[in-house]
Short mmCIF file of C-alpha atoms and ligand atoms in Angstrom, two decimals:
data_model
loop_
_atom_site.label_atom_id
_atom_site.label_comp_id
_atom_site.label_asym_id
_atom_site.label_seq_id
_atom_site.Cartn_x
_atom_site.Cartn_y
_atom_site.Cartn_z
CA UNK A 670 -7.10 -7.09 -7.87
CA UNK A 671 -7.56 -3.01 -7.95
CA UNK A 672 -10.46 -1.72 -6.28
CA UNK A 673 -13.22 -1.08 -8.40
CA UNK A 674 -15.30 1.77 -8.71
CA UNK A 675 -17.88 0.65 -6.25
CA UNK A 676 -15.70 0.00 -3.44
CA UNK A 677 -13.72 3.49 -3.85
CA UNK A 678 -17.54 4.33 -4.02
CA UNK A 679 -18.41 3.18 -0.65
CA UNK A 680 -15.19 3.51 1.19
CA UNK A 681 -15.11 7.18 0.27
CA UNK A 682 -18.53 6.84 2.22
CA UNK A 683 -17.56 5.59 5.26
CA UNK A 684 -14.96 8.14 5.71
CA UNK A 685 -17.43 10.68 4.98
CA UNK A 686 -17.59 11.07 8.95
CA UNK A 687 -15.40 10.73 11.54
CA UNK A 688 -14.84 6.92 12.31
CA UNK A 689 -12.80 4.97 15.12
CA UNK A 690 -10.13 3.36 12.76
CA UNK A 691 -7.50 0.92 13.81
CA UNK A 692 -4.13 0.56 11.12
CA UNK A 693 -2.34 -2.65 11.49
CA UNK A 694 0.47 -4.15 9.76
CA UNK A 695 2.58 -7.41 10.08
CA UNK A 696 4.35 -8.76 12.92
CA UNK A 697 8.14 -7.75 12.85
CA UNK A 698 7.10 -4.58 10.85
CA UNK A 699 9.68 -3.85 8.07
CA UNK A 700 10.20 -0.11 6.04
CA UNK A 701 6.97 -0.89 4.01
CA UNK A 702 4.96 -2.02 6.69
CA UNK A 703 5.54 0.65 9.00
CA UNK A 704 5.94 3.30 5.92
CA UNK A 705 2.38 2.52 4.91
CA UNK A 706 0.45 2.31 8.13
CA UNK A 707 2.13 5.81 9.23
CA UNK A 708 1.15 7.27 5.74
CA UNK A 709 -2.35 6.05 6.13
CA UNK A 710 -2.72 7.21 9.48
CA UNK A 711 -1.45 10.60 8.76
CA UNK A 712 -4.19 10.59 5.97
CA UNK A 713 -6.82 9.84 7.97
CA UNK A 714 -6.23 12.13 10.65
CA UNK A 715 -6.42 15.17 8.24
CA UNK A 716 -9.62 13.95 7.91
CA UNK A 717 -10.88 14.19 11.36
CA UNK A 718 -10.90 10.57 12.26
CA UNK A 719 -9.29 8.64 15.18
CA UNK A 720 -7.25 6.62 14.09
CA UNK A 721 -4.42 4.27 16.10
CA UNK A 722 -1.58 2.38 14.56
CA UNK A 723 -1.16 -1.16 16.08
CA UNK A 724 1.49 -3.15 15.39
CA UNK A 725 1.89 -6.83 16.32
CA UNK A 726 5.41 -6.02 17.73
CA UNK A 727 8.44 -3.90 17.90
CA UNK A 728 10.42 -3.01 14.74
CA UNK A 729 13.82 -2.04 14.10
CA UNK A 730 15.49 2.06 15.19
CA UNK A 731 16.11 2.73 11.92
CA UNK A 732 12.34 3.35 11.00
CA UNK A 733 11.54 5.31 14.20
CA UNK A 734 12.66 8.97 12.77
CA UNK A 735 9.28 8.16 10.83
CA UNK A 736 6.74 11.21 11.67
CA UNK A 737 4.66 10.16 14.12
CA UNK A 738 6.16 7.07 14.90
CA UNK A 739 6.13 7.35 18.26
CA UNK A 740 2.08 7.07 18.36
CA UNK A 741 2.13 3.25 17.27
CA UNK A 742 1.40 0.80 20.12
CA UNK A 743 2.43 -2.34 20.24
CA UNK A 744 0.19 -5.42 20.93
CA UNK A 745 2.73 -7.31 22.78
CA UNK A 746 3.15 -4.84 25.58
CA UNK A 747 0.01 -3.08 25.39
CA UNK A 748 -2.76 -5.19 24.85
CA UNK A 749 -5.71 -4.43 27.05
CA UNK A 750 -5.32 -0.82 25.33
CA UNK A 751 -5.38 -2.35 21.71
CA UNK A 752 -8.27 -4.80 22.73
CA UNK A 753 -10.32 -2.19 23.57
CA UNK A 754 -9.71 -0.25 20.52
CA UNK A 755 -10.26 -3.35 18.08
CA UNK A 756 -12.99 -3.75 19.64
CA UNK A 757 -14.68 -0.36 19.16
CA UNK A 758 -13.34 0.08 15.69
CA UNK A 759 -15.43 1.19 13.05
CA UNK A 760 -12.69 0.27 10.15
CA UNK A 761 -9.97 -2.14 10.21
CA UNK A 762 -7.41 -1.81 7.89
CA UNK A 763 -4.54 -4.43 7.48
CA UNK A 764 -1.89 -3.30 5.69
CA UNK A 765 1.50 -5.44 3.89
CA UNK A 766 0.09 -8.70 4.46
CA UNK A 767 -2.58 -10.89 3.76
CA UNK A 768 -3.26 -13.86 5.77
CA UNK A 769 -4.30 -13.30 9.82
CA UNK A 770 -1.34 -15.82 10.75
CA UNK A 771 1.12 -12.89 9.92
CA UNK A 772 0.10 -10.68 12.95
CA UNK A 773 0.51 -13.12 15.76
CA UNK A 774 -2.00 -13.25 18.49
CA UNK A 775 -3.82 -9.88 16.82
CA UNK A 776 -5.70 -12.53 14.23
CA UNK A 777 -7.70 -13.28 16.71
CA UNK A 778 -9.66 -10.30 18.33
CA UNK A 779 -9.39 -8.44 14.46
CA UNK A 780 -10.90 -11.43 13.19
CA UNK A 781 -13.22 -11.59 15.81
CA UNK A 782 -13.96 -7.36 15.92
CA UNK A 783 -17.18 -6.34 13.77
CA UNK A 784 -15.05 -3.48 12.05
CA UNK A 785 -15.22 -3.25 8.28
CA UNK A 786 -12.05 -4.82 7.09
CA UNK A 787 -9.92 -3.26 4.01
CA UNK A 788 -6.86 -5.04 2.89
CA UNK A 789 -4.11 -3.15 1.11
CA UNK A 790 -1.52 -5.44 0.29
CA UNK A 791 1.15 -6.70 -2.23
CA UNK A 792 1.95 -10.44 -1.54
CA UNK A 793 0.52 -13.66 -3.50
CA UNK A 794 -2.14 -15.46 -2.60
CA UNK A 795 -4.64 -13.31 -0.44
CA UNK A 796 -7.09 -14.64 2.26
CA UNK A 797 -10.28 -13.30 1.99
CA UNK A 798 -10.55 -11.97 5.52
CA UNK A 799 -11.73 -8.41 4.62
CA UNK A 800 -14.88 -6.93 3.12
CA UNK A 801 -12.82 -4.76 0.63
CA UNK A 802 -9.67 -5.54 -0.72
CA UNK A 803 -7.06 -3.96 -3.01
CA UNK A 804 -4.14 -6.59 -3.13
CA UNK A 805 -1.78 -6.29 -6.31
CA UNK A 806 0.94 -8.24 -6.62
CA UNK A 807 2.47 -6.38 -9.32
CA UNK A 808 2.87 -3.19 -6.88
CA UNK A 809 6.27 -2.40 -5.86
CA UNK A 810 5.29 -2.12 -2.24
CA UNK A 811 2.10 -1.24 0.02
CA UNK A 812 3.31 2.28 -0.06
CA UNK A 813 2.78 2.60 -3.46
CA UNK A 814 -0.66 0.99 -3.07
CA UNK A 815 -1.69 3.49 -0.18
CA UNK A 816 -0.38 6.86 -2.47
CA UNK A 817 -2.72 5.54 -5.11
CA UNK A 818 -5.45 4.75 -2.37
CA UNK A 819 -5.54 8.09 -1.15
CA UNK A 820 -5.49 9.06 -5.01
CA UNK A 821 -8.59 6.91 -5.81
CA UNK A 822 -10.55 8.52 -2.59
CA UNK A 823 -9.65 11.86 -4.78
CA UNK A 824 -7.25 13.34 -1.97
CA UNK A 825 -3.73 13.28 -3.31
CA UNK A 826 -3.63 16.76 -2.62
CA UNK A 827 -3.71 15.61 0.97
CA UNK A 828 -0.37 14.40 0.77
CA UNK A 829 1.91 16.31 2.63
CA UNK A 830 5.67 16.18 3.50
CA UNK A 831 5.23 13.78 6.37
CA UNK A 832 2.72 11.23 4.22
CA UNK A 833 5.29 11.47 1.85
CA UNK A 834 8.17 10.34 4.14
CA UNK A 835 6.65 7.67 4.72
CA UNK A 836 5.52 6.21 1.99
CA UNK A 837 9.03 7.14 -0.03
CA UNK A 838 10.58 5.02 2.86
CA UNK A 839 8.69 1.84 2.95
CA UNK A 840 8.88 2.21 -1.58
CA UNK A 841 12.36 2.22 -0.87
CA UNK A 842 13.13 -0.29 1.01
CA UNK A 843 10.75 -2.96 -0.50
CA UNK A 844 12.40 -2.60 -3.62
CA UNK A 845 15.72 -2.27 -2.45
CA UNK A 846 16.53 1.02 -3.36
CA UNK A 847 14.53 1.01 -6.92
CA UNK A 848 16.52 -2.35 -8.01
CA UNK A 849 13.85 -5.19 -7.43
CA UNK A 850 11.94 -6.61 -10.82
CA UNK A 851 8.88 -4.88 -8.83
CA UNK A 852 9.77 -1.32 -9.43
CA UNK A 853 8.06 0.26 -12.47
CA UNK A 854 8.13 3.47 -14.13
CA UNK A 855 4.65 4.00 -12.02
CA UNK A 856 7.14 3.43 -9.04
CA UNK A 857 9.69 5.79 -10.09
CA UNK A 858 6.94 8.80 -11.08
CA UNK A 859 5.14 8.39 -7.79
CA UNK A 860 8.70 8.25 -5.81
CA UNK A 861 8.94 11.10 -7.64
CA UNK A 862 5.95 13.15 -6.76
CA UNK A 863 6.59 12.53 -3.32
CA UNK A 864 9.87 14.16 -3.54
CA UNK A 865 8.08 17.29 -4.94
CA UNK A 866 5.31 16.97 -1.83
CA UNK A 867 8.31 17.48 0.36
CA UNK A 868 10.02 13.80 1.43
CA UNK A 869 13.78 14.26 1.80
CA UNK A 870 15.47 10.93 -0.35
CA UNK A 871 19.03 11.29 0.95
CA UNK A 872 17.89 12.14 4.71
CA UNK A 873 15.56 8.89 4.50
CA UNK A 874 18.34 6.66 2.57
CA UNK A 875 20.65 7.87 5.53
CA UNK A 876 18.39 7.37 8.14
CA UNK A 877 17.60 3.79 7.28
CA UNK A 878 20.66 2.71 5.69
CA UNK A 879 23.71 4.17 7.43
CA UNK A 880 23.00 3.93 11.04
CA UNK A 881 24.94 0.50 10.70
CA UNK A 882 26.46 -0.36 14.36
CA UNK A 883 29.72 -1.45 14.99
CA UNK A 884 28.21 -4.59 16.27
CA UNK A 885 25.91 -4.63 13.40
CA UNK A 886 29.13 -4.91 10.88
CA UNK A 887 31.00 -7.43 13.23
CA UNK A 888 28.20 -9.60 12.94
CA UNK A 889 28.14 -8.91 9.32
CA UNK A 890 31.48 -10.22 9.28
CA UNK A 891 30.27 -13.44 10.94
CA UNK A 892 27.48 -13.88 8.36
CA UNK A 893 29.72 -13.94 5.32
CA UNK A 894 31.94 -16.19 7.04
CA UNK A 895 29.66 -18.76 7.51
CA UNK A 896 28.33 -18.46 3.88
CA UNK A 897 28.36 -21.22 1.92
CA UNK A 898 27.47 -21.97 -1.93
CA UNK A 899 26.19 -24.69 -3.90
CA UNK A 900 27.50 -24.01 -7.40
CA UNK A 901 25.23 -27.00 -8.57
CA UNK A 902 22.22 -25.42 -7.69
CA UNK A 903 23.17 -21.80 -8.08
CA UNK A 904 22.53 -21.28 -4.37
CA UNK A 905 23.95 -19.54 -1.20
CA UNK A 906 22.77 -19.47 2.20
CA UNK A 907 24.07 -18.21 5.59
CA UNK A 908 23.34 -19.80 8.49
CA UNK A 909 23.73 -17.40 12.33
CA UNK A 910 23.13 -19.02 15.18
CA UNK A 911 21.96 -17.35 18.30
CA UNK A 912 25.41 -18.26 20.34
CA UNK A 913 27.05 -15.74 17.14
CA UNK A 914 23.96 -13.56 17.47
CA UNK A 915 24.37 -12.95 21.21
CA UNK A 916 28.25 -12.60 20.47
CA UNK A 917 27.72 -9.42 18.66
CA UNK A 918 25.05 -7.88 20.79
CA UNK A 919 21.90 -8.83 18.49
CA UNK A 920 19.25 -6.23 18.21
CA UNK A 921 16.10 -6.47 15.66
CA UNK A 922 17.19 -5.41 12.32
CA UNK A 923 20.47 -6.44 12.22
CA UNK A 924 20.53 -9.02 10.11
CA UNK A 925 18.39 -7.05 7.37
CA UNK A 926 19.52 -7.35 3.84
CA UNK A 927 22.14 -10.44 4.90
CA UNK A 928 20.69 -12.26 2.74
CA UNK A 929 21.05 -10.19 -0.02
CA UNK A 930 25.07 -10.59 0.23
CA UNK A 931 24.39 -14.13 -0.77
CA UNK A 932 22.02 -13.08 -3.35
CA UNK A 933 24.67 -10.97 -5.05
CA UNK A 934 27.08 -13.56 -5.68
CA UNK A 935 27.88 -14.38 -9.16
CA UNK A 936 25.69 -16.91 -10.84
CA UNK A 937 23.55 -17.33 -7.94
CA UNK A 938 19.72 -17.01 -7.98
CA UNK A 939 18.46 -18.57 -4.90
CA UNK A 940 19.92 -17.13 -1.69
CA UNK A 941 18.82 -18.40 2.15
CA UNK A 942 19.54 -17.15 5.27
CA UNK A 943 18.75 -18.97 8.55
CA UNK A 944 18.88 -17.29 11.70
CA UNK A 945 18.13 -19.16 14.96
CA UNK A 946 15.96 -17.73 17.81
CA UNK A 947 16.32 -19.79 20.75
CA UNK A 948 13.58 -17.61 22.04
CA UNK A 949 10.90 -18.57 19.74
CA UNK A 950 12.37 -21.92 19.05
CA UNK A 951 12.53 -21.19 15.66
CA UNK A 952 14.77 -20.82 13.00
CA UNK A 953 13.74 -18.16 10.90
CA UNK A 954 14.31 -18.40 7.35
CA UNK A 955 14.55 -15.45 4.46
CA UNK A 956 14.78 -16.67 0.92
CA UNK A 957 15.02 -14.29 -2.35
CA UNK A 958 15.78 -15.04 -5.77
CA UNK A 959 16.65 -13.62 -9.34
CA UNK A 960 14.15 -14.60 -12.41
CA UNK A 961 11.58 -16.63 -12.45
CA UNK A 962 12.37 -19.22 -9.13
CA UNK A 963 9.38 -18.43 -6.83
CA UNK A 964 10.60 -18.19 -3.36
CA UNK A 965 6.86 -17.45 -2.23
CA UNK A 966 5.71 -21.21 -3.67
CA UNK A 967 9.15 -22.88 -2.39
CA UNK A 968 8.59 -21.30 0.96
CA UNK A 969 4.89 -22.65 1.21
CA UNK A 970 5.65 -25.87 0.38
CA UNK A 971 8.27 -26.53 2.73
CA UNK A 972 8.88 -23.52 5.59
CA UNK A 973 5.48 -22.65 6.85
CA UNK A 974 5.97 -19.13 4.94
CA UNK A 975 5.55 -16.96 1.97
CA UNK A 976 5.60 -13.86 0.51
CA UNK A 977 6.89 -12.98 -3.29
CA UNK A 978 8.31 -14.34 -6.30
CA UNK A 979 11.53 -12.82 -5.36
CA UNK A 980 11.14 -12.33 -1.88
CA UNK A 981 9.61 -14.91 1.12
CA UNK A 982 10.26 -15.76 4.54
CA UNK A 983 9.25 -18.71 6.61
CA UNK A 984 10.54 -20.93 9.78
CA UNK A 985 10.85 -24.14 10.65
CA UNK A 986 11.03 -25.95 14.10
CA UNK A 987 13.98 -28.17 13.55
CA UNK A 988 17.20 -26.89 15.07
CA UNK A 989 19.56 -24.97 12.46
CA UNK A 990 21.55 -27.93 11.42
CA UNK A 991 18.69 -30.00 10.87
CA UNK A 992 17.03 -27.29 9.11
CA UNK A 993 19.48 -26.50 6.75
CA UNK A 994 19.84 -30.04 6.11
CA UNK A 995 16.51 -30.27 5.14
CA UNK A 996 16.93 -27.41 2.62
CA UNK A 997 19.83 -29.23 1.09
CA UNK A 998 18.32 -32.35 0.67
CA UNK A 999 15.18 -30.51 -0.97
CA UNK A 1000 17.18 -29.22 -3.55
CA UNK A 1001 17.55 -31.62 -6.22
CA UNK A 1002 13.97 -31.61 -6.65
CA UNK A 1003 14.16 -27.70 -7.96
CA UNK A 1004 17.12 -28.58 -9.73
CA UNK A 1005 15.68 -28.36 -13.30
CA UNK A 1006 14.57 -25.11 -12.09
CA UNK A 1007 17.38 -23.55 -10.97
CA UNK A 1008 19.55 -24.84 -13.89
CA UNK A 1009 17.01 -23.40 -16.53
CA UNK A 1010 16.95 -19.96 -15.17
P1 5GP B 402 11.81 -11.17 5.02
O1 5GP B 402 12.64 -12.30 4.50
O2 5GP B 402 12.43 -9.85 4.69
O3 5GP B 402 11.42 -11.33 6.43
O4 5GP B 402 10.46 -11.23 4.20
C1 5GP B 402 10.41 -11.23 2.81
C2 5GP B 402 8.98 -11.12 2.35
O5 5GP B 402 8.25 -12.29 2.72
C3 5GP B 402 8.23 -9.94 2.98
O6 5GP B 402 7.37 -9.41 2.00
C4 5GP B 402 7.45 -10.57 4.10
O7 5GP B 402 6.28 -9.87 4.35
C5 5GP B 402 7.20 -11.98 3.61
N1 5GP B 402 7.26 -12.93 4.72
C6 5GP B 402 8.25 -13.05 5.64
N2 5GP B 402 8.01 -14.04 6.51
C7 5GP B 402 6.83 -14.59 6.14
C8 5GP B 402 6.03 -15.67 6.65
O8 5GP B 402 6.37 -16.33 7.62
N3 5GP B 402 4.86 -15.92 5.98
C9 5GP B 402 4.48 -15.21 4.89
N4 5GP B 402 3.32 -15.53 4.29
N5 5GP B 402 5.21 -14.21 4.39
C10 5GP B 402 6.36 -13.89 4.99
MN1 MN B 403 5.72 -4.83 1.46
#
């Protein structure tokens, strides 16, 4: 669903003057989330408004070299603050997700807050939650949406070295480095335009991807010991539980791109990782696939999740044996397929 004219129309009004905005993207922000607020709110403060970044929670170190980084709050631990500015806004806009179940305890006072909503988001299946929305499944990332956002408002001069940090980063690491189905020539060209506004590729692909710990590796090491694969249904999945994750010092982000490992095997195209948070009382699940398997429709129906065709995450409230269990025994159902891939 692009934006037509008339929205560009009358967004491009209300940002004619200054306006109390408030930027918000999921909870447990990843590169693309946090990429795509940051670029957005870099935008819009060229333009004179005042804008805040809110996210649901804390994300992982290895996106806070972003520019500007340091001016997101953080619902969890600040909330009075971000009540008060939800409140006031003028303009919401929710960015890499599309359902108000995927920021936590924000749903409620944005939901609630008169601000004019605009979505800007990538994954299947949109609520209908905001007044405008440009939600595109086909895009690579929400950082590709918000570079063409900022193009359709007319401004892409506007983009300057730090914009284009941001959104390279979050482009990046939602298609895995340029390897998912999702990235396009479009992807590549813009990537590549923000290289010539000034974003640094190797300096980002460093900053995200080698600041592994030593702790992060041992763990690692743990995960693809505990892998296990069911030739039958070309599948893999890695189980951690939080006794391992407390083992090797567990911080947020660690286990990004585990599941990928399993994922890479040959003749595998469904891949599951299950991580346990005692915390929560969850297990947290991550699922990708190769082809035409849709993750986002398998985690749906049976994890309390979602996402894309390739790419979904859900949970479930059994403990991690149980759970993974459960996912074996659901199997044979998507046997046909996973054969006929
Ligand atoms: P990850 O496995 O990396 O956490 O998430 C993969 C993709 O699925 C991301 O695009 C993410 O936004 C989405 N996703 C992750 N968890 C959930 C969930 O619980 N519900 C929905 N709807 N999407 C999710
Ligand atoms: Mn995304």
């Amino acid at each position: 669903m692009p934006m037509t004219k008339d929205d560009i129309k009358n967004i491009k009004l209300l940002l004619d003057s200054p306006k109390q905005i408030v930027i918000v993207p999921h909870k447990n922000p990843d590169g693309d989330a946090i990429g795509s607020t940051l670029g957005l709110y870099l935008y819009l403060l060229k333009q004179n408004h005042k804008a805040t970044v809110i996210a649901p929670n804390d994300y992982p170190n290895f996106l806070k070299w972003m520019p500007k980084e340091s001016d997101i709050l953080k619902y969890d631990s600040q909330k009075n603050e971000c009540d008060d500015l939800i409140n006031k806004a003028d303009l919401i806009f929710t960015l890499d997700f599309n359902a108000l179940n995927r920021i936590g305890d924000m749903g409620a006072p944005i939901n609630n807050s008169s601000g004019i909503k605009i979505m800007i988001d990538h994954h299947q299946q949109p609520d209908s939650y905001a007044t405008y929305m440009y939600s595109d499944v086909s895009m690579s990332s929400t950082c590709e949406m918000v570079y063409n956002f900022i193009d359709m408002l007319g401004d892409k001069d506007l983009i300057d070295a730090d914009i284009s940090s941001c959104l390279y980063a979050g482009i990046m690491t939602d298609t895995g480095s340029f390897r998912f189905p999702s990235t396009t020539s479009n992807t590549h060209r813009i990537a590549g335009d923000l290289i010539d506004r000034g974003a640094s590729h190797s300096e980002i692909h460093n900053q995200i991807s080698d600041t592994n710990s030593y702790d992060r590796m041992q763990l690692l090491g743990c995960a693809l010991t505990n892998l296990k694969v069911l030739p039958e249904f070309r599948t893999a999945y890695i189980t951690l539980s939080q006794n391992e994750l407390n083992k090797f010092n567990f911080k947020k982000g660690d286990t990004e791109g585990f599941v990928n490992y399993a994922l890479s095997l040959n003749n595998i195209i469904f891949a599951a990782i299950f991580i346990e948070d005692s915390q929560n009382n969850i297990i947290k699940i991550s699922l990708r696939s190769k082809g035409d398997f849709s993750v986002n429709e398998f985690s749906r129906a049976h994890f309390e999740g979602g996402g894309h065709t390739n790419a979904a995450g859900g949970k479930s409230n059994f403990d991690l044996k149980t759970t993974v269990e459960n996912f074996i025994s659901i199997l044979p159902s998507y046997k046909n397929a996973l054969k006929n891939e």
